[in-house]
Amino acid sequence: MKKQIGYIILIVSIFLVASCGTSNSMHHQPDLTGFEKAVPIVKKQSNSVFYTGNNFLLKNKYDLWELYVAGDPLERGMAIGSLTDSLLKKQEYVFFDKINDIVPSHFKKQALRSFLKWYNRKLYLNVTNEFQSEIYGISRYAPKDLDYIAPNFLRDLYLHGAHDIGHAVQDLAMVGCTSFAVWGDKSEDGSLILGRNFDFNAGDAFAKDKIVAFINPKEGHPFMMVTWPGMIGVCSGMNLEGLTLTINAGKSKIPLIAKTPISILTREILQYASTIDEAIAIAKRSKVFVSESIMVGSAKDNKAILIEISPDNLDVFDVENSNQLICSNHFQSDALKGNKRNKDQIKNSHSQYRYDRMTQLLDENKKINPQIAVSILRNKDGLNNLPLGYGNEKALNQLLAHHGIVFKPAQKLVWVSANPYQLGEFVCYDLNAIFSNRKINDSIVSLENEKLNIPKDPFLETVAYKNYELFRIEDRKIDAFLADEKEIPTSFIENYQSLNPDYWIVYYKVGLYFYQKAAYKLAQEQFEISLTKEITTLPNKEEVERYLKKIKRKLQ
């Protein structure tokens, strides 16, 4: 509670000085000189296929959107904006509805808007004109009725720093990604294979319209990335040179001003680097405002490394005498692993647990191929195959991922998961075929290489999966019961716990309910059962233990 009050005081204090230094930012526009300014005319091939010139958007049979755009920065942005028009508007509404849920108070929202204007006052100085111009093109199609937050261009620019601001200022636990790479004799054919789960949790609606984007820029390398409407930054992607990028959040101190968003830095690397050394050089000249691990895989180098970057430091973690690399959410390089925040992250989060589980699974599989890589990303159990309960963040597969992805850079092949989470079909794309053969008059069909697709997880057909989806509904209900301190029927409790019996949280929340009702013996019983399960983090476990101590005093 003290921490939350501190954040509110910070925001209110900034609200009082928010007008200072924001004028240039609020009136800034990118330089569009020399760019193609023609307004795209979108045509419809079918109910799920739209195109303008050589650019198109289609929805494939796995409900993945496939986007192909080419041209200069403004041309790309206008094409993306015009093709994804309705998706873009829906995505912004979903995002800001989520903010309304988190910050329901009108006064606090006003303070937050002022804070963001002040905090982002130098953001435009840390994003290149190329990427600003692309965002500007997209923003032409953004919803006008959200101008009260900020003008379209600035609002969409701010959104590219939302991940950074969220985990820097509030330390939001929205991301718990895990990634790995293998090569040499650890890979079935000796070539590099990388896999990752992007566990960004901003709600089901946010993850619904996943876009697999193929960008053919006028300058730089053609590349693909998995994204969402309006987002030009890179969280997971590979270019035609066989360079791959994925990002994993690290522990950050609270910065005083926004600089280069991590996803914009990784976009620059993906578009302009072809080797590990080139990627490192681009990262070194950037100023970021949060800490992140960037996994870079390279077909030309046939290996992967981590660029571990923070606002005041950068180091490269390069495994020696090994043919595998694992990354969760803590640093491993000499320069950053001893940082106090990093040590706290290892101690208090589930990052080390997921790292150890990934190590265990790679040890169990002597040779990795794409199918095995996918099975690892889908793994739901804990160390030594311990049942964790579905949705536990200690699992590699937390059943909340925006996407899972597997790369084979030397072959320019990538597999992207279809919904739900990383359980749907992993759809294969061949970058060589996509960027080599595209012609303006081609009939527009899915870009997938269907023969190489990896089937959906059989778990989707199980009672356990159906129960998990029911559990998620009931879990939201019990949160509402607890918030309103309402009576919970015994039948509800029994059903709720039966849907996900190995998950510690179902006993913890029922314990909270009985504690609210001063039914201390019943609360004690639930908290004690919770302690027999694999609790997600050390602070979570300590909280359960604190309740048991309180109950013991009350029963004396």
Coordinates of C-alpha atoms in Angstrom, one line a residue, residues 158-442:
Y158 CA 3.8 7.0 -26.6
L159 CA 2.2 3.5 -27.1
H160 CA 5.6 2.3 -28.4
G161 CA 7.0 3.0 -24.9
A162 CA 4.1 1.6 -22.9
H163 CA 5.9 -1.7 -22.2
D164 CA 9.0 0.3 -21.0
I165 CA 7.0 2.7 -18.9
G166 CA 4.9 0.0 -17.3
H167 CA 7.7 -2.2 -16.1
A168 CA 9.9 0.8 -15.1
V169 CA 7.4 3.0 -13.2
Q170 CA 5.1 0.4 -11.7
D171 CA 7.2 -2.7 -12.1
L172 CA 4.1 -4.4 -13.6
A173 CA 4.4 -8.2 -13.8
M174 CA 3.0 -8.3 -17.3
V175 CA 5.9 -10.1 -18.9
G176 CA 7.6 -13.3 -17.9
C177 CA 9.2 -14.5 -21.1
T178 CA 11.4 -17.5 -21.7
S179 CA 13.7 -18.0 -24.7
F180 CA 16.4 -20.4 -25.8
A181 CA 18.8 -21.1 -28.6
V182 CA 20.8 -24.2 -29.7
W183 CA 23.3 -24.9 -32.4
G184 CA 26.1 -27.2 -33.4
D185 CA 25.8 -30.8 -32.0
K186 CA 22.8 -29.7 -29.8
S187 CA 20.7 -29.1 -33.0
E188 CA 19.4 -32.0 -35.1
D189 CA 21.1 -30.7 -38.3
G190 CA 23.8 -28.5 -36.7
S191 CA 22.1 -25.2 -37.6
L192 CA 20.8 -22.6 -35.2
I193 CA 17.3 -23.1 -33.7
L194 CA 15.7 -20.5 -31.4
G195 CA 12.4 -20.6 -29.5
R196 CA 10.6 -18.2 -27.3
N197 CA 7.3 -17.6 -25.5
F198 CA 6.2 -13.9 -25.4
D199 CA 4.2 -13.9 -22.2
F200 CA 2.8 -10.4 -22.4
N201 CA -0.5 -10.4 -20.5
A202 CA -2.7 -7.4 -21.3
G203 CA -5.9 -9.5 -21.6
D204 CA -7.5 -11.9 -24.0
A205 CA -8.9 -9.1 -26.2
F206 CA -5.4 -7.6 -26.7
A207 CA -4.0 -10.9 -27.9
K208 CA -6.9 -11.7 -30.2
D209 CA -5.7 -10.0 -33.4
K210 CA -2.2 -11.2 -33.8
I211 CA -0.4 -10.0 -36.9
V212 CA 2.5 -11.8 -38.6
A213 CA 3.9 -8.8 -40.5
F214 CA 6.3 -9.0 -43.4
I215 CA 8.0 -5.6 -44.0
N216 CA 10.0 -4.9 -47.2
P217 CA 11.6 -1.5 -46.5
K218 CA 13.1 0.8 -49.1
E219 CA 16.2 0.9 -47.0
G220 CA 17.6 -2.0 -44.9
H221 CA 16.7 -5.7 -44.8
P222 CA 13.3 -7.2 -45.4
F223 CA 12.0 -8.9 -42.2
M224 CA 9.1 -10.5 -40.4
M225 CA 7.8 -9.9 -36.9
V226 CA 4.9 -10.9 -34.8
T227 CA 3.0 -7.9 -33.6
W228 CA -0.4 -6.3 -33.0
P229 CA -2.3 -3.5 -34.8
G230 CA -0.4 -0.1 -34.6
M231 CA 2.9 -1.6 -33.3
I232 CA 6.0 -1.2 -35.5
G233 CA 8.5 -2.1 -32.8
V234 CA 9.9 -5.7 -32.6
C235 CA 9.3 -8.2 -29.8
S236 CA 10.0 -11.3 -31.9
G237 CA 11.3 -11.2 -35.5
M238 CA 13.8 -12.4 -38.2
N239 CA 15.2 -10.7 -41.2
L240 CA 16.1 -12.0 -44.6
E241 CA 19.8 -12.2 -43.6
G242 CA 18.9 -14.8 -41.0
L243 CA 19.2 -12.5 -38.0
T244 CA 16.6 -13.1 -35.2
L245 CA 15.6 -10.9 -32.2
T246 CA 13.5 -11.6 -29.1
I247 CA 13.3 -9.5 -25.9
N248 CA 13.0 -10.4 -22.3
A249 CA 12.3 -7.8 -19.6
G250 CA 14.8 -7.3 -16.8
K251 CA 14.6 -5.5 -13.4
S252 CA 14.8 -1.7 -13.8
K253 CA 15.2 1.3 -11.7
I254 CA 12.6 4.1 -12.1
P255 CA 14.0 6.5 -14.9
L256 CA 13.2 10.2 -14.9
I257 CA 12.5 10.5 -18.6
A258 CA 11.6 8.3 -21.6
K259 CA 14.3 7.6 -24.1
T260 CA 14.4 5.0 -26.9
P261 CA 11.8 2.3 -26.4
I262 CA 13.3 -1.2 -26.4
S263 CA 11.1 -2.4 -29.3
I264 CA 12.2 0.5 -31.4
L265 CA 15.9 -0.3 -30.8
T266 CA 15.2 -4.0 -31.7
R267 CA 13.3 -2.8 -34.8
E268 CA 16.4 -0.8 -35.9
I269 CA 18.6 -3.8 -35.3
L270 CA 16.4 -6.2 -37.2
Q271 CA 16.1 -3.8 -40.2
Y272 CA 19.7 -2.9 -40.4
A273 CA 21.9 -5.6 -38.9
S274 CA 23.0 -8.9 -40.5
T275 CA 25.5 -10.2 -38.0
I276 CA 25.9 -10.2 -34.2
D277 CA 28.6 -7.6 -34.3
E278 CA 26.4 -5.2 -36.3
A279 CA 23.6 -5.8 -33.8
I280 CA 25.8 -4.9 -30.9
A281 CA 27.1 -1.8 -32.6
I282 CA 23.5 -0.5 -33.1
A283 CA 22.6 -1.3 -29.5
K284 CA 25.7 0.5 -28.2
R285 CA 24.7 3.9 -29.7
S286 CA 21.2 3.8 -28.3
K287 CA 20.0 5.3 -25.0
V288 CA 17.3 3.2 -23.4
F289 CA 15.3 3.8 -20.2
V290 CA 14.6 0.3 -19.0
S291 CA 16.6 -2.9 -18.6
E292 CA 16.2 -5.7 -21.1
S293 CA 17.8 -8.9 -22.4
I294 CA 17.9 -9.0 -26.2
M295 CA 18.6 -12.4 -27.7
V296 CA 20.2 -12.1 -31.0
G297 CA 20.5 -15.2 -33.3
S298 CA 22.6 -15.1 -36.4
A299 CA 22.7 -17.5 -39.4
K300 CA 26.0 -16.0 -40.5
D301 CA 27.5 -16.6 -37.1
N302 CA 25.6 -19.8 -36.4
K303 CA 25.1 -18.9 -32.8
A304 CA 23.2 -16.7 -30.4
I305 CA 24.2 -14.2 -27.8
L306 CA 22.4 -11.9 -25.3
I307 CA 22.8 -8.1 -25.4
E308 CA 22.0 -7.2 -21.8
I309 CA 21.2 -3.5 -21.7
S310 CA 20.2 -1.0 -19.0
P311 CA 19.9 2.8 -18.9
D312 CA 23.5 3.1 -17.7
N313 CA 25.2 -0.1 -18.9
L314 CA 25.5 -2.6 -21.7
D315 CA 27.2 -6.0 -21.8
V316 CA 27.2 -9.0 -24.1
F317 CA 26.7 -12.5 -22.7
D318 CA 28.3 -15.0 -25.0
V319 CA 28.4 -18.6 -23.7
E320 CA 31.8 -20.3 -23.9
N321 CA 32.3 -24.0 -24.7
S322 CA 28.6 -24.5 -25.0
N323 CA 26.1 -24.9 -27.8
Q324 CA 23.0 -23.6 -26.1
L325 CA 21.8 -20.3 -24.6
I326 CA 18.9 -19.8 -22.2
C327 CA 17.2 -16.5 -21.2
S328 CA 14.4 -15.7 -18.7
N329 CA 14.1 -12.4 -16.9
H330 CA 17.4 -11.9 -15.1
F331 CA 20.9 -10.9 -16.3
Q332 CA 23.8 -13.2 -16.8
S333 CA 26.6 -11.0 -18.0
D334 CA 29.6 -10.0 -15.8
A335 CA 28.6 -6.3 -15.9
L336 CA 25.0 -6.7 -14.9
K337 CA 24.5 -10.0 -13.0
G338 CA 25.8 -8.6 -9.7
N339 CA 23.4 -5.6 -9.8
K340 CA 21.3 -5.5 -6.6
R341 CA 18.0 -5.3 -8.6
N342 CA 19.1 -8.3 -10.6
K343 CA 19.9 -10.3 -7.4
D344 CA 16.5 -9.3 -6.0
Q345 CA 14.9 -10.5 -9.3
I346 CA 16.5 -13.9 -9.0
K347 CA 15.5 -14.2 -5.3
N348 CA 12.0 -12.9 -5.5
S349 CA 10.6 -13.7 -8.9
H350 CA 10.0 -16.9 -10.9
S351 CA 12.8 -16.1 -13.4
Q352 CA 15.4 -18.5 -12.0
Y353 CA 12.9 -21.3 -11.7
R354 CA 11.9 -21.0 -15.4
Y355 CA 15.6 -20.9 -16.3
D356 CA 16.3 -24.1 -14.4
R357 CA 13.3 -25.8 -16.0
M358 CA 14.4 -24.8 -19.5
T359 CA 17.9 -26.2 -18.6
Q360 CA 16.3 -29.5 -17.5
L361 CA 14.2 -29.8 -20.7
L362 CA 17.1 -29.1 -22.9
D363 CA 19.2 -31.7 -21.0
E364 CA 16.4 -34.3 -21.6
N365 CA 16.3 -33.7 -25.3
K366 CA 19.8 -34.4 -26.7
K367 CA 19.0 -33.1 -30.2
I368 CA 16.6 -30.2 -30.9
N369 CA 14.4 -29.8 -34.0
P370 CA 11.5 -27.4 -34.5
Q371 CA 8.9 -30.0 -33.3
I372 CA 10.8 -30.6 -30.1
A373 CA 11.4 -26.8 -29.7
V374 CA 7.6 -26.3 -29.8
S375 CA 6.9 -29.1 -27.3
I376 CA 9.4 -27.4 -24.9
L377 CA 7.6 -24.0 -25.3
R378 CA 4.3 -25.8 -24.6
N379 CA 5.5 -27.5 -21.4
K380 CA 3.2 -26.7 -18.4
D381 CA 5.0 -28.6 -15.6
G382 CA 7.5 -27.5 -13.1
L383 CA 10.9 -28.9 -12.2
N384 CA 11.0 -32.7 -12.3
N385 CA 7.6 -32.7 -14.0
L386 CA 5.9 -31.4 -10.8
P387 CA 2.3 -30.3 -11.5
L388 CA 2.1 -26.5 -11.0
G389 CA -1.5 -25.9 -11.6
Y390 CA -2.5 -24.4 -15.0
G391 CA -1.6 -20.7 -15.3
N392 CA 1.2 -20.8 -12.8
E393 CA 3.9 -18.3 -13.9
K394 CA 6.6 -20.7 -12.9
A395 CA 5.8 -22.8 -16.0
L396 CA 7.4 -22.2 -19.4
N397 CA 3.8 -22.3 -20.8
Q398 CA 1.9 -20.0 -18.5
L399 CA -1.2 -20.3 -20.6
L400 CA -1.3 -16.5 -21.2
A401 CA 1.3 -16.0 -24.0
H402 CA 0.6 -13.5 -26.8
H403 CA 2.6 -15.9 -29.0
G404 CA 5.2 -18.6 -29.2
I405 CA 7.7 -18.6 -32.0
V406 CA 10.5 -20.8 -33.4
F407 CA 13.2 -19.8 -35.8
K408 CA 15.6 -21.6 -38.1
P409 CA 17.6 -18.7 -39.4
A410 CA 19.9 -20.5 -41.9
Q411 CA 16.9 -21.8 -43.7
K412 CA 14.9 -18.5 -43.2
L413 CA 12.1 -20.5 -41.7
V414 CA 9.9 -19.3 -38.8
W415 CA 6.9 -20.9 -37.0
V416 CA 4.3 -18.7 -35.3
S417 CA 1.7 -20.0 -32.9
A418 CA -2.0 -19.5 -33.6
N419 CA -4.4 -18.9 -30.7
P420 CA -5.0 -19.9 -28.0
Y421 CA -1.7 -18.9 -26.4
Q422 CA 1.0 -21.1 -27.9
L423 CA -1.3 -24.2 -28.1
G424 CA -2.7 -23.6 -31.6
E425 CA -1.0 -24.7 -34.8
F426 CA 2.5 -23.4 -35.3
V427 CA 2.3 -21.9 -38.8
C428 CA 5.4 -22.0 -40.9
Y429 CA 6.7 -19.1 -43.1
D430 CA 9.6 -19.2 -45.5
L431 CA 11.1 -15.7 -45.8
N432 CA 13.1 -16.6 -49.0
A433 CA 9.8 -17.5 -50.8
I434 CA 7.9 -14.6 -49.4
F435 CA 10.3 -11.8 -50.3
S436 CA 11.6 -13.3 -53.5
N437 CA 8.5 -14.1 -55.4
R438 CA 6.0 -11.4 -54.5
K439 CA 4.5 -9.7 -57.6
I440 CA 2.0 -6.9 -57.8
N441 CA -0.6 -8.8 -59.8
D442 CA -0.3 -12.0 -57.9

